[in-house]
Amino acid sequence: MSTIEEVAHTEDEQEPNIIEVSATLIGDENEDDDDDNQENEDRPAHQSAIMLSPERPGGEAELENSSDELTNPIEEENWRRRRKHVFILSSAGKPVFSRYGDESDFSELFGILQVLMSMAQSSGTNETLRRVTAGPEFVIHFHTVGELSYVMVSRTEESTKSCVRQLRLLHLQMLSVLPTVNAVLTKSPGYDVRRMFSNVDAAAMRQLIKRMSCDPTFIFRAASVVAMGLELRRDVERALVESRNHEVNPEDHLYSLALHDSALVASISPKDQPLHIDDFLLLINFVAIVCSNQQGEIWAPICLPKFNDTGYLWCYCTKFEPCGLTLVQLATAQDAFPALSRRATVVQQALQSKSLELQAVFKKSVGLNWTALSSWDPPSTLQWFAACTDAKQMVSTRLPLPLANSKQLKKFTLRLFARLRDKLGILSRASHPVIIHSTEEQSYVIVKLKTFEGFGLFLPCTPRKQMVDTVVRALKTTAAKESTVLLIKAVNWA
C-alpha cells in the first residue's frame, strides 16, 4: 500500500501541513507536457476507447540478452513482452526506426499508427493525436514534428510529461544526425529515410532510449558534475581557455568540455551562446557511442539542434590516459581538425602535472562525500540523495547496493522520482513544496527550495519530519559547498 503526501513546508515550520492526494501516478489528462517552448503545447490529447491487444506478462528483466532481430517465433514473443517500444515513422507511414527488431517487419503496425493519427487530424478540429490509452497500464504516446511521428508504446507507468520529454529528445537526436530530414520528406514524402540512417545512428538512438530509463542525468535533464576542489577545476578551465588562445584564428572553435564518464568537469562556451542542456545530453550520448567504437582522436559531424537545427558542427574528442579525462571540442569548420588536435595537445601538457590528482578525484567521484563536504553526518536511514539546480546541474550520492546491482530496481526508483517530480509541479503552489511517497520498501521525498531541488530515498521506518529535515539539510550542505560540487559560474572565451 502506498501513500503520497504533499507538504507545504518552509524552513521555519515545525509541523508541515499535510495534504493527502491520490496515489495514482499515471499522468493526468490535463497534465501539461513541458514548460519548454514547444509548438504543440496547448493542443488537447485524444483519448481513445480502442482496445489494442495488451502486452503479455513479463518485462525487460528476462530479456536483457535477447536479440533485436525477430528471426523466429521465440524472439517475436520476446518482442511482444517488452515494456517499452519506440517507433519513428514518416507522414506517409514509412518505417524509419524501431527500438527492437527490424523496422521492415512492422509495416502493418506503422500503417495502423498512421491511420490513428490521420483520424485525429480529420476529426474536424485539426488536432494532433497525443495519446491512446488501452487499459490501466498500456499507453501509446504520439509526438509529431513536421514530417516525422514518434510513437512510444509503454507499460512502465511513466508520466505523460516524462514520455513526451523523451519523444522530444528523440526528435532532437534525429536532427543531430539528419538535420535536413524534414526538408527531404517534405519534397519526397515516400522517401526511405533509412537510407540516410546508419547503424551507428540507430545505435545512438537506442542508447539514448536506454539512458532515458536508467541514467539520472537524462531522467532529471541535468548535467552530472564531478565533485572536485575549486582550484583543480580552475586549472582544467584555464587549460581549456589557454589552448584556444594558442591558435592565431580561434573563431571557428565554439565549445570545449572536459568530461569523465559523461559527467562534467569543466565547460567553456561563447558568452552569448551557452550550451543548451538538450544539446549537452545529445553530445555526451554521441561521445559515449563513438568512444566505445574507436580509440585515439575522433572527428565526426554532429548537429546540435538547440544551437542550429539546419546544419552540422564538427566534434573532436579524445581521452587522456591514464587520468581518464575526455576532451570534447566543437567547431564550425570541417577543416578545423588539425587546429583542435594541436589544442588537445596543449591541454594535455598543461594538465600533465595534475594527472595523479585528477585520477584520485575520478576514483572517488562515485558520489557526494558528506565527510569531505562538512562535519554533518546524515542519518543511516537516508539511502540516496540527489540535488538539481535551476542551472540544469546535478550531484548525487552513491547508489545503495540494491539499486546499483539491479537494473530493474534502479529504473523503477528513478522513474518513480520522475513521476513524483512531475506531480509536485502540478499539485503544489507552495513557496517550498515537498512531496512524500511511502511504500512498504522505501520512502521517497522531493523538496523544492529557491534554486535547488532535493531528492531523498529513505528506509520506510523513517519519520516524516526527519525525512524532510534531512533533505533540507542536505540541500543546505550542497549549497554551502556549491563551488566544490557544481560549476557555479559560466566560463566564457576571452
Short mmCIF file of C-alpha atoms in Angstrom, two decimals, residues 109-459:
data_model
loop_
_atom_site.label_atom_id
_atom_site.label_comp_id
_atom_site.label_asym_id
_atom_site.label_seq_id
_atom_site.Cartn_x
_atom_site.Cartn_y
_atom_site.Cartn_z
CA LEU A 109 1.73 -1.75 -37.44
CA PHE A 110 3.11 1.53 -38.78
CA GLY A 111 0.16 1.71 -41.15
CA ILE A 112 -2.28 1.34 -38.24
CA LEU A 113 -0.47 4.05 -36.27
CA GLN A 114 -0.64 6.36 -39.28
CA VAL A 115 -4.39 5.71 -39.62
CA LEU A 116 -4.94 6.61 -35.95
CA MET A 117 -3.09 9.90 -36.41
CA SER A 118 -4.94 10.67 -39.64
CA MET A 119 -8.30 10.02 -37.94
CA ALA A 120 -7.46 12.57 -35.27
CA GLN A 121 -6.44 15.18 -37.83
CA SER A 122 -9.59 14.63 -39.90
CA SER A 123 -11.92 14.86 -36.89
CA GLY A 124 -12.85 18.44 -37.81
CA THR A 125 -10.73 20.15 -35.17
CA ASN A 126 -7.38 19.60 -36.93
CA GLU A 127 -5.90 18.33 -33.68
CA THR A 128 -2.83 16.16 -33.31
CA LEU A 129 -3.15 12.75 -31.68
CA ARG A 130 -1.26 12.84 -28.42
CA ARG A 131 -2.17 9.66 -26.55
CA VAL A 132 -4.15 6.42 -26.76
CA THR A 133 -4.95 4.55 -23.54
CA ALA A 134 -5.80 0.86 -23.76
CA GLY A 135 -6.12 -0.47 -20.23
CA PRO A 136 -4.81 0.92 -16.94
CA GLU A 137 -1.11 0.44 -17.74
CA PHE A 138 -0.95 0.32 -21.55
CA VAL A 139 -0.45 3.75 -23.10
CA ILE A 140 0.64 4.90 -26.56
CA HIS A 141 2.16 8.37 -26.75
CA PHE A 142 2.49 10.31 -30.01
CA HIS A 143 4.69 13.28 -30.87
CA THR A 144 4.64 14.68 -34.40
CA VAL A 145 7.11 17.25 -35.71
CA GLY A 146 6.98 18.17 -39.37
CA GLU A 147 7.05 15.01 -41.49
CA LEU A 148 8.07 12.65 -38.68
CA SER A 149 6.00 11.00 -35.95
CA TYR A 150 7.48 9.49 -32.80
CA VAL A 151 5.47 6.81 -31.02
CA MET A 152 6.10 5.26 -27.60
CA VAL A 153 4.17 2.16 -26.53
CA SER A 154 4.67 1.90 -22.79
CA ARG A 155 3.71 -0.29 -19.84
CA THR A 156 6.20 1.38 -17.48
CA GLU A 157 3.68 3.72 -15.78
CA GLU A 158 5.85 6.73 -16.59
CA SER A 159 4.04 10.07 -16.52
CA THR A 160 2.78 11.69 -19.69
CA LYS A 161 5.23 14.55 -19.21
CA SER A 162 8.15 12.14 -18.94
CA CYS A 163 7.18 10.18 -22.05
CA VAL A 164 6.67 13.33 -24.12
CA ARG A 165 10.01 14.71 -22.94
CA GLN A 166 11.66 11.51 -24.12
CA LEU A 167 9.99 11.68 -27.53
CA ARG A 168 11.03 15.30 -27.94
CA LEU A 169 14.63 14.44 -27.13
CA LEU A 170 14.46 11.58 -29.64
CA HIS A 171 13.39 14.10 -32.28
CA LEU A 172 16.40 16.23 -31.40
CA GLN A 173 18.55 13.09 -31.64
CA MET A 174 17.16 12.50 -35.14
CA LEU A 175 18.05 16.08 -36.10
CA SER A 176 21.53 15.66 -34.63
CA VAL A 177 22.34 13.11 -37.35
CA LEU A 178 19.89 14.18 -40.09
CA PRO A 179 19.19 17.93 -39.78
CA THR A 180 17.63 18.04 -43.27
CA VAL A 181 15.29 15.08 -42.77
CA ASN A 182 12.08 17.15 -42.72
CA ALA A 183 13.10 19.05 -45.84
CA VAL A 184 13.79 15.77 -47.65
CA LEU A 185 10.43 14.28 -46.63
CA THR A 186 8.53 17.46 -47.49
CA LYS A 187 9.93 17.25 -51.01
CA SER A 188 9.61 13.44 -51.30
CA PRO A 189 7.12 12.05 -48.70
CA GLY A 190 7.68 8.46 -49.81
CA TYR A 191 11.46 8.59 -49.46
CA ASP A 192 13.02 5.82 -47.33
CA VAL A 193 14.84 7.75 -44.59
CA ARG A 194 16.67 4.60 -43.53
CA ARG A 195 19.00 5.12 -46.50
CA MET A 196 20.35 8.16 -44.64
CA PHE A 197 20.32 6.47 -41.22
CA SER A 198 23.46 4.42 -40.45
CA ASN A 199 23.86 1.57 -37.98
CA VAL A 200 25.82 3.91 -35.70
CA ASP A 201 22.95 6.42 -35.83
CA ALA A 202 20.48 3.69 -34.86
CA ALA A 203 22.79 2.55 -32.05
CA ALA A 204 22.94 6.11 -30.71
CA MET A 205 19.13 6.30 -30.79
CA ARG A 206 18.78 3.02 -28.88
CA GLN A 207 21.44 4.06 -26.38
CA LEU A 208 19.58 7.33 -25.77
CA ILE A 209 16.31 5.47 -25.13
CA LYS A 210 18.11 3.23 -22.65
CA ARG A 211 19.76 6.14 -20.84
CA MET A 212 16.43 7.95 -20.51
CA SER A 213 15.29 4.99 -18.40
CA CYS A 214 18.25 4.47 -16.09
CA ASP A 215 20.60 7.49 -16.13
CA PRO A 216 19.76 10.31 -13.65
CA THR A 217 21.38 12.85 -15.98
CA PHE A 218 18.81 12.09 -18.68
CA ILE A 219 15.87 11.41 -16.37
CA PHE A 220 16.29 14.68 -14.45
CA ARG A 221 17.54 16.57 -17.54
CA ALA A 222 20.54 17.99 -15.71
CA ALA A 223 24.27 17.65 -16.26
CA SER A 224 26.02 15.47 -13.68
CA VAL A 225 29.03 17.31 -12.30
CA VAL A 226 32.20 15.72 -10.92
CA ALA A 227 32.72 16.95 -7.34
CA MET A 228 36.25 18.33 -7.02
CA GLY A 229 38.23 21.13 -5.42
CA LEU A 230 37.71 24.61 -6.84
CA GLU A 231 41.43 25.12 -7.52
CA LEU A 232 41.73 21.90 -9.54
CA ARG A 233 38.60 22.72 -11.55
CA ARG A 234 40.00 26.17 -12.30
CA ASP A 235 43.22 24.53 -13.52
CA VAL A 236 41.22 22.48 -16.02
CA GLU A 237 39.20 25.51 -17.15
CA ARG A 238 42.38 27.55 -17.55
CA ALA A 239 43.94 24.81 -19.69
CA LEU A 240 40.89 24.80 -21.98
CA VAL A 241 40.90 28.59 -22.39
CA GLU A 242 44.65 28.86 -22.97
CA SER A 243 44.60 26.08 -25.57
CA ARG A 244 42.14 28.06 -27.69
CA ASN A 245 44.19 31.23 -27.36
CA HIS A 246 47.19 29.23 -28.53
CA GLU A 247 45.90 29.47 -32.12
CA VAL A 248 46.03 32.57 -34.31
CA ASN A 249 42.41 32.32 -35.59
CA PRO A 250 40.27 30.54 -32.98
CA GLU A 251 36.90 31.89 -34.15
CA ASP A 252 35.79 28.53 -35.55
CA HIS A 253 36.18 26.92 -32.11
CA LEU A 254 32.82 27.11 -30.29
CA TYR A 255 32.80 24.82 -27.24
CA SER A 256 35.27 22.85 -25.13
CA LEU A 257 34.21 20.34 -22.48
CA ALA A 258 36.19 18.18 -20.10
CA LEU A 259 34.27 15.03 -19.12
CA HIS A 260 34.71 11.92 -17.04
CA ASP A 261 32.29 9.10 -17.83
CA SER A 262 29.72 11.61 -19.18
CA ALA A 263 30.00 13.75 -16.02
CA LEU A 264 31.07 17.36 -16.44
CA VAL A 265 34.45 18.54 -15.14
CA ALA A 266 34.67 21.89 -16.94
CA SER A 267 32.96 23.69 -19.81
CA ILE A 268 33.89 26.74 -21.88
CA SER A 269 31.46 28.40 -24.29
CA PRO A 270 30.85 31.66 -26.17
CA LYS A 271 29.44 34.34 -23.90
CA ASP A 272 26.21 34.74 -25.85
CA GLN A 273 25.71 31.05 -26.75
CA PRO A 274 25.83 28.76 -23.70
CA LEU A 275 25.42 25.07 -24.46
CA HIS A 276 21.75 24.11 -24.08
CA ILE A 277 21.06 21.17 -21.75
CA ASP A 278 19.39 19.16 -24.53
CA ASP A 279 22.40 19.67 -26.79
CA PHE A 280 24.63 18.59 -23.88
CA LEU A 281 22.64 15.37 -23.44
CA LEU A 282 22.86 14.58 -27.15
CA LEU A 283 26.58 15.35 -27.11
CA ILE A 284 27.50 13.07 -24.21
CA ASN A 285 25.41 10.28 -25.70
CA PHE A 286 27.22 10.77 -29.02
CA VAL A 287 30.65 10.82 -27.34
CA ALA A 288 29.86 7.63 -25.41
CA ILE A 289 28.91 5.84 -28.65
CA VAL A 290 31.89 6.93 -30.74
CA CYS A 291 34.43 6.47 -27.95
CA SER A 292 33.22 2.93 -27.34
CA ASN A 293 33.88 2.05 -31.00
CA GLN A 294 37.11 3.97 -31.59
CA GLN A 295 40.29 4.94 -29.79
CA GLY A 296 42.62 7.87 -30.26
CA GLU A 297 41.42 11.10 -31.85
CA ILE A 298 37.84 11.12 -33.17
CA TRP A 299 36.49 13.60 -35.71
CA ALA A 300 32.82 13.44 -36.67
CA PRO A 301 29.92 15.72 -37.65
CA ILE A 302 27.04 16.36 -35.27
CA CYS A 303 24.11 18.76 -35.34
CA LEU A 304 23.20 20.43 -32.04
CA PRO A 305 19.57 21.39 -32.76
CA LYS A 306 19.19 23.94 -29.98
CA PHE A 307 22.25 25.76 -31.33
CA ASN A 308 21.38 25.39 -35.03
CA ASP A 309 18.99 22.76 -36.35
CA THR A 310 19.85 23.26 -40.02
CA GLY A 311 23.49 22.17 -40.24
CA TYR A 312 26.42 20.35 -38.68
CA LEU A 313 29.14 21.26 -36.26
CA TRP A 314 32.33 19.22 -36.14
CA CYS A 315 33.19 17.32 -32.99
CA TYR A 316 36.71 16.40 -31.88
CA CYS A 317 37.12 14.11 -28.90
CA THR A 318 40.00 12.24 -27.33
CA LYS A 319 40.67 10.59 -23.98
CA PHE A 320 43.73 11.42 -21.90
CA GLU A 321 45.27 8.39 -20.25
CA PRO A 322 45.98 7.48 -17.53
CA CYS A 323 43.99 10.26 -15.82
CA GLY A 324 40.71 9.35 -17.60
CA LEU A 325 39.74 12.86 -18.73
CA THR A 326 37.84 13.08 -22.04
CA LEU A 327 38.27 16.29 -24.03
CA VAL A 328 35.45 17.34 -26.38
CA GLN A 329 35.83 20.31 -28.73
CA LEU A 330 33.25 21.63 -31.20
CA ALA A 331 33.99 23.76 -34.23
CA THR A 332 32.05 25.20 -37.16
CA ALA A 333 34.62 24.34 -39.85
CA GLN A 334 35.16 20.88 -41.29
CA ASP A 335 38.87 21.57 -41.76
CA ALA A 336 39.42 22.53 -38.09
CA PHE A 337 40.75 19.09 -37.09
CA PRO A 338 44.49 19.96 -37.18
CA ALA A 339 43.96 23.06 -35.03
CA LEU A 340 41.80 21.20 -32.49
CA SER A 341 44.31 18.36 -32.36
CA ARG A 342 47.07 20.85 -31.52
CA ARG A 343 44.87 22.42 -28.84
CA ALA A 344 44.24 19.00 -27.34
CA THR A 345 48.00 18.52 -27.04
CA VAL A 346 48.27 21.90 -25.29
CA VAL A 347 45.53 20.86 -22.81
CA GLN A 348 47.18 17.51 -22.13
CA GLN A 349 50.56 19.13 -21.49
CA ALA A 350 49.01 21.77 -19.22
CA LEU A 351 47.30 19.08 -17.11
CA GLN A 352 50.19 16.63 -17.06
CA SER A 353 51.28 17.75 -13.59
CA LYS A 354 47.67 17.33 -12.40
CA SER A 355 47.26 13.79 -13.76
CA LEU A 356 47.60 11.97 -10.43
CA GLU A 357 45.31 14.47 -8.70
CA LEU A 358 42.67 14.01 -11.40
CA GLN A 359 42.96 10.24 -11.18
CA ALA A 360 42.37 10.41 -7.43
CA VAL A 361 39.32 12.63 -7.89
CA PHE A 362 37.83 10.41 -10.60
CA LYS A 363 38.42 7.31 -8.50
CA LYS A 364 36.35 8.84 -5.71
CA SER A 365 33.80 10.57 -7.92
CA VAL A 366 31.13 7.92 -7.44
CA GLY A 367 29.00 10.38 -5.50
CA LEU A 368 28.88 13.12 -2.91
CA ASN A 369 31.15 12.60 0.08
CA TRP A 370 29.48 14.18 3.11
CA THR A 371 32.60 13.81 5.26
CA ALA A 372 34.63 15.81 2.75
CA LEU A 373 31.93 18.48 2.44
CA SER A 374 31.15 19.12 6.10
CA SER A 375 31.07 17.67 9.58
CA TRP A 376 27.41 16.71 9.13
CA ASP A 377 26.71 13.00 9.19
CA PRO A 378 23.32 12.20 7.61
CA PRO A 379 21.10 9.60 9.30
CA SER A 380 21.62 5.99 8.27
CA THR A 381 18.04 5.84 7.02
CA LEU A 382 19.00 8.09 4.08
CA GLN A 383 19.74 5.65 1.26
CA TRP A 384 20.30 8.06 -1.61
CA PHE A 385 20.31 11.82 -2.21
CA ALA A 386 20.48 13.96 -5.33
CA ALA A 387 20.37 17.72 -5.82
CA CYS A 388 19.42 19.54 -9.03
CA THR A 389 19.84 23.26 -9.66
CA ASP A 390 17.95 25.72 -11.81
CA ALA A 391 21.15 25.87 -13.88
CA LYS A 392 20.48 22.27 -15.03
CA GLN A 393 23.32 20.74 -13.00
CA MET A 394 23.10 17.87 -10.54
CA VAL A 395 25.12 15.92 -8.00
CA SER A 396 24.19 12.78 -6.09
CA THR A 397 25.46 10.28 -3.56
CA ARG A 398 26.48 6.74 -4.38
CA LEU A 399 23.55 4.48 -5.21
CA PRO A 400 22.78 1.92 -2.49
CA LEU A 401 23.82 -1.62 -3.39
CA PRO A 402 20.29 -2.94 -4.10
CA LEU A 403 19.83 -0.22 -6.73
CA ALA A 404 23.37 -0.39 -8.07
CA ASN A 405 23.14 -4.17 -8.52
CA SER A 406 19.65 -4.30 -10.05
CA LYS A 407 18.90 -2.53 -13.33
CA GLN A 408 15.18 -3.05 -12.87
CA LEU A 409 15.10 -1.65 -9.33
CA LYS A 410 17.20 1.32 -10.43
CA LYS A 411 14.83 2.02 -13.33
CA PHE A 412 11.79 1.73 -11.08
CA THR A 413 13.24 4.08 -8.46
CA LEU A 414 14.37 6.78 -10.88
CA ARG A 415 11.12 6.63 -12.86
CA LEU A 416 9.14 6.98 -9.65
CA PHE A 417 11.16 10.05 -8.68
CA ALA A 418 10.47 11.49 -12.14
CA ARG A 419 6.71 10.90 -11.76
CA LEU A 420 6.70 12.45 -8.30
CA ARG A 421 8.61 15.43 -9.61
CA ASP A 422 6.02 15.94 -12.34
CA LYS A 423 3.21 15.58 -9.79
CA LEU A 424 4.84 18.12 -7.50
CA GLY A 425 4.96 20.67 -10.29
CA ILE A 426 1.23 20.21 -10.97
CA LEU A 427 -0.21 19.87 -7.49
CA SER A 428 1.72 22.32 -5.38
CA ARG A 429 1.96 26.09 -5.48
CA ALA A 430 3.69 26.46 -2.10
CA SER A 431 6.89 28.51 -1.89
CA HIS A 432 8.90 25.49 -0.71
CA PRO A 433 6.84 22.46 -1.77
CA VAL A 434 7.53 18.93 -0.59
CA ILE A 435 6.09 15.63 -1.77
CA ILE A 436 6.41 12.32 0.09
CA HIS A 437 5.61 8.89 -1.32
CA SER A 438 5.75 5.90 1.02
CA THR A 439 5.70 2.19 0.23
CA GLU A 440 6.45 -0.89 2.31
CA GLU A 441 10.01 -0.94 0.93
CA GLN A 442 11.06 2.72 0.62
CA SER A 443 10.03 6.31 1.21
CA TYR A 444 10.62 8.93 -1.48
CA VAL A 445 10.92 12.65 -0.71
CA ILE A 446 11.32 15.66 -3.01
CA VAL A 447 11.91 19.16 -1.62
CA LYS A 448 11.97 22.30 -3.78
CA LEU A 449 13.82 25.35 -2.47
CA LYS A 450 14.59 28.59 -4.32
CA THR A 451 17.23 27.36 -6.75
CA PHE A 452 17.70 23.76 -5.61
CA GLU A 453 15.62 20.62 -5.81
CA GLY A 454 16.44 17.73 -3.47
CA PHE A 455 15.59 14.03 -3.86
CA GLY A 456 15.85 11.68 -0.89
CA LEU A 457 15.37 7.90 -0.70
CA PHE A 458 14.78 6.61 2.84
CA LEU A 459 14.06 3.43 4.71
#
